[in-house]
PDB file of C-alpha atoms in Angstrom:
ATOM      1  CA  UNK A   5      30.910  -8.345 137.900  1.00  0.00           C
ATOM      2  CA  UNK A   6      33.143  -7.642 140.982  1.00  0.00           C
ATOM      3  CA  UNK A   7      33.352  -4.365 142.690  1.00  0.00           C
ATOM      4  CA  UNK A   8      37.138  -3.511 142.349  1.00  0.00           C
ATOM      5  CA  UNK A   9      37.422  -0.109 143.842  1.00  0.00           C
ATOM      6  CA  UNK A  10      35.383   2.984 145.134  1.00  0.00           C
ATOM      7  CA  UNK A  11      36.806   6.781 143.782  1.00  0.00           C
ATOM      8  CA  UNK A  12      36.669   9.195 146.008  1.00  0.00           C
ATOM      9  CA  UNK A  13      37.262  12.801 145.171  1.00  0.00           C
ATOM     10  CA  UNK A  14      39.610  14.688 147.862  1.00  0.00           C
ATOM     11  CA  UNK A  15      40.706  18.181 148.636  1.00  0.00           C
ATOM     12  CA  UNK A  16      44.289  17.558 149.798  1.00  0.00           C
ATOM     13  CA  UNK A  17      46.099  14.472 148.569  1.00  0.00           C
ATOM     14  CA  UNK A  18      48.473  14.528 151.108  1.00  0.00           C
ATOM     15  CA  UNK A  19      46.170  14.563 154.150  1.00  0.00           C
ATOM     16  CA  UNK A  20      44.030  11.438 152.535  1.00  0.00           C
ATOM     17  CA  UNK A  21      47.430   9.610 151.831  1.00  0.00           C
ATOM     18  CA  UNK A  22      47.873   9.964 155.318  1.00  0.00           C
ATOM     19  CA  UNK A  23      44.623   9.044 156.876  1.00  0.00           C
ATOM     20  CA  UNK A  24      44.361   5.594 154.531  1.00  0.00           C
ATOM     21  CA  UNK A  25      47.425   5.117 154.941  1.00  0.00           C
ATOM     22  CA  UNK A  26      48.481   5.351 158.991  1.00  0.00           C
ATOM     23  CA  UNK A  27      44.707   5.432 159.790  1.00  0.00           C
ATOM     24  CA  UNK A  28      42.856   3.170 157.873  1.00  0.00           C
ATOM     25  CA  UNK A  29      46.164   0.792 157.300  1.00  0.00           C
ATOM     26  CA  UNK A  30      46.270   0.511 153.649  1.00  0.00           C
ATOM     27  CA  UNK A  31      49.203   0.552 151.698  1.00  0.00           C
ATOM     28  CA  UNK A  32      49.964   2.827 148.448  1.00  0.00           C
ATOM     29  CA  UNK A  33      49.250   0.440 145.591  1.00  0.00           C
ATOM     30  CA  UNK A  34      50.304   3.127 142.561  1.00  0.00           C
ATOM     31  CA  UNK A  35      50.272   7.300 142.593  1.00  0.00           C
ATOM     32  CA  UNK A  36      50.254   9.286 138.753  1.00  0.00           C
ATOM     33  CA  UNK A  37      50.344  12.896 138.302  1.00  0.00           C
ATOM     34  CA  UNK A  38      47.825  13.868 135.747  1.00  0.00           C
ATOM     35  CA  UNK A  39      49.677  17.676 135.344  1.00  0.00           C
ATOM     36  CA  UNK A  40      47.033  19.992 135.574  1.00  0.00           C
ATOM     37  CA  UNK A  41      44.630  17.419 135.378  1.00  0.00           C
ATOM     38  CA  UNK A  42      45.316  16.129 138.594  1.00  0.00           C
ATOM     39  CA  UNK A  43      46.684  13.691 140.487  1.00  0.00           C
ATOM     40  CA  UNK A  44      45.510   9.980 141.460  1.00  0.00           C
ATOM     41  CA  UNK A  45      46.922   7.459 144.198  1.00  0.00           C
ATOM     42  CA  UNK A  46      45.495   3.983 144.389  1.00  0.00           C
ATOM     43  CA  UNK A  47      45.760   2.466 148.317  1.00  0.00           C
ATOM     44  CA  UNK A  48      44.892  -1.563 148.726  1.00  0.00           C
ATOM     45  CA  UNK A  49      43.800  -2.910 151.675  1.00  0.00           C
ATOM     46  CA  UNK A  50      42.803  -6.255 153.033  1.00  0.00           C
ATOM     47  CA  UNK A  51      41.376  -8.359 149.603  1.00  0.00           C
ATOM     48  CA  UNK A  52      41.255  -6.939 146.014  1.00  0.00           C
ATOM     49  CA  UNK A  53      39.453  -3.820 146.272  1.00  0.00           C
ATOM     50  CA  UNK A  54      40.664  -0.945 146.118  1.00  0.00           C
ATOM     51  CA  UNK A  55      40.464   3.103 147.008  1.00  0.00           C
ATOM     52  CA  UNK A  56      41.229   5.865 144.148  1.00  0.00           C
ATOM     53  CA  UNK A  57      41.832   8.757 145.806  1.00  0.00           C
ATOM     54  CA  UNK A  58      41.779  11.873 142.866  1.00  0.00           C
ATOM     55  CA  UNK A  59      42.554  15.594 143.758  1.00  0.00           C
ATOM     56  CA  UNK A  60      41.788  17.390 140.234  1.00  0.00           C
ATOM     57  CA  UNK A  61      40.580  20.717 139.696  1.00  0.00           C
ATOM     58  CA  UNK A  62      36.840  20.311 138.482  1.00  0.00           C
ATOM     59  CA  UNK A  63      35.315  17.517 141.028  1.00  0.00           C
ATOM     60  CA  UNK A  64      33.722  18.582 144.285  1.00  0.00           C
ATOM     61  CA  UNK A  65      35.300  16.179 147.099  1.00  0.00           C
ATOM     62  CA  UNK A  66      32.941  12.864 147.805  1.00  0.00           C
ATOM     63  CA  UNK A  67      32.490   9.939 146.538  1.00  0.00           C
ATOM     64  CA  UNK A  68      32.856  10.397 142.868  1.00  0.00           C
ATOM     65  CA  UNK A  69      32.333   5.973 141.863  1.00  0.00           C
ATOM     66  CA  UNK A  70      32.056   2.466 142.279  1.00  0.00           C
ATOM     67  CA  UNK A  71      34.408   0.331 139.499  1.00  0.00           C
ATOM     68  CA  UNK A  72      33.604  -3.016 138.427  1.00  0.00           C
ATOM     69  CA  UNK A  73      35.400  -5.217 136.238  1.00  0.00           C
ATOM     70  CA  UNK A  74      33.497  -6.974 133.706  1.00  0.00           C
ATOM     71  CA  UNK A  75      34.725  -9.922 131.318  1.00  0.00           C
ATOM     72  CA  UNK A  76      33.009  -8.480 127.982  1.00  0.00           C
ATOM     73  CA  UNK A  77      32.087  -4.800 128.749  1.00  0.00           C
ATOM     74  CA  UNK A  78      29.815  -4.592 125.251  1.00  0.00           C
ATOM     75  CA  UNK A  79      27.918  -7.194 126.444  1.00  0.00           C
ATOM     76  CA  UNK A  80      27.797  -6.255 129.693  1.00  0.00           C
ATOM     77  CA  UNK A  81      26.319  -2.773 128.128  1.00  0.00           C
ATOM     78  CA  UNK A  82      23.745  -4.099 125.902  1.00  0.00           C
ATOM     79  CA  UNK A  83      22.534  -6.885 128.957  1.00  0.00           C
ATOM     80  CA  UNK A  84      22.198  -3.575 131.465  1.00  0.00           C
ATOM     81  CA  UNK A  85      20.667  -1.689 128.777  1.00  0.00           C
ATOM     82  CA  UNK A  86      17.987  -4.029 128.147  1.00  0.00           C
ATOM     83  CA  UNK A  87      17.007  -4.020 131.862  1.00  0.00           C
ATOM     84  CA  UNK A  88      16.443  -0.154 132.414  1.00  0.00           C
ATOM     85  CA  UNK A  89      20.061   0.479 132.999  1.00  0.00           C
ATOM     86  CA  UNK A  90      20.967   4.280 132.329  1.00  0.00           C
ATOM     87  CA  UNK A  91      24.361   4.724 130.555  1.00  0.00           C
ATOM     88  CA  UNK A  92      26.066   7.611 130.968  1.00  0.00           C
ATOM     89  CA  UNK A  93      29.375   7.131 128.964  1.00  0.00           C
ATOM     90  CA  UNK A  94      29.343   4.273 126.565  1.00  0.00           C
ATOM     91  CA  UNK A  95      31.959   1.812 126.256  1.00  0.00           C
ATOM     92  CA  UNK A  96      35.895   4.043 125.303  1.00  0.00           C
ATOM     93  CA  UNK A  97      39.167   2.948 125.139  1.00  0.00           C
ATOM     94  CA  UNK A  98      40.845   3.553 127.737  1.00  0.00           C
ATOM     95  CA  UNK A  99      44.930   2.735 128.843  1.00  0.00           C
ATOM     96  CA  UNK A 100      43.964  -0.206 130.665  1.00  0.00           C
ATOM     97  CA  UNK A 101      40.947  -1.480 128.318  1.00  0.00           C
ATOM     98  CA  UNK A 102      37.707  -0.367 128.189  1.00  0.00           C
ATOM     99  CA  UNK A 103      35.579   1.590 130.232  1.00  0.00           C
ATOM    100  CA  UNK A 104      32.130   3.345 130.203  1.00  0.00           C
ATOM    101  CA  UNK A 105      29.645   4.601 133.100  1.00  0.00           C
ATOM    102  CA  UNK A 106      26.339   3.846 134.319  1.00  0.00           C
ATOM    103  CA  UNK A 107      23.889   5.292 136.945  1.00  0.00           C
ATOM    104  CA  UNK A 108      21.968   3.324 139.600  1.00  0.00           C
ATOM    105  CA  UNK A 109      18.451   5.117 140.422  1.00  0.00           C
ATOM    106  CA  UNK A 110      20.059   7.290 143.448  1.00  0.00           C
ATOM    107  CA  UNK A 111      22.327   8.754 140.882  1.00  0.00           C
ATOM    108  CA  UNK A 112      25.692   7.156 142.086  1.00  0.00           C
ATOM    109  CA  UNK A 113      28.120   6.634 138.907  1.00  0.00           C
ATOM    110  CA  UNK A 114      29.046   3.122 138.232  1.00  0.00           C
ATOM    111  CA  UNK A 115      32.387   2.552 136.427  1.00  0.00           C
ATOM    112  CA  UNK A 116      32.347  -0.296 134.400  1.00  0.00           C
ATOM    113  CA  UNK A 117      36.194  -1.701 132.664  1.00  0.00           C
ATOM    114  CA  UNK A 118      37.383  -4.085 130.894  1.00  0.00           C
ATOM    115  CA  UNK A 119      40.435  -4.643 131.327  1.00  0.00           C
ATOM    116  CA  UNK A 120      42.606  -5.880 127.920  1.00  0.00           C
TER     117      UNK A 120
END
């Protein structure tokens, strides 16, 4: 598994934008309006990980995960499982591939995708 980006949860998209951007010194990677669901920009910066910034209108603003790709994510499930893991969203199809959600024992949500 590799960490590929953290999701953060903001108030005002613009104002993040802005501080990752001219701040921080990443670049906008990819932005999609969700409608009423939302809105989510993606900023790289040095390396492969990334930062998912999502305004929507049910999440309180914080960090909301950490994403990790995996090779075979129902594998990756059942391994996780088997040690203790707690799953919170098994594996669904999603655009990209496959994703589902763990917890680690502090109660931080751990995105876990398989990309197809």
């Amino acid at each position: 598994m590799k960490v590929k980006y953290a999701t953060m949860i903001v108030k005002d998209m613009d104002e993040s934008i802005k501080f990752y951007r001219d701040v921080m010194g990443f670049e906008i990677d990819s932005q999609y309006d969700l409608g009423p669901a939302g809105e989510i920009t993606l900023l790289k910066g040095e390396g492969e990980t990334m930062v998912e910034i999502i305004k929507n209108p049910v999440d309180e603003p914080g960090l909301f995960s950490i994403g990790m790709d995996v090779e075979d994510l129902d594998t990756t499930i059942e391994e996780l499982k088997s040690k203790g893991a707690k799953v919170t969203m098994e594996p669904t199809q999603i655009t990209v591939g496959h994703l589902a959600f763990i917890e680690d024992p502090n109660g931080v949500r751990i995105a876990l995708i398989q990309h197809d």
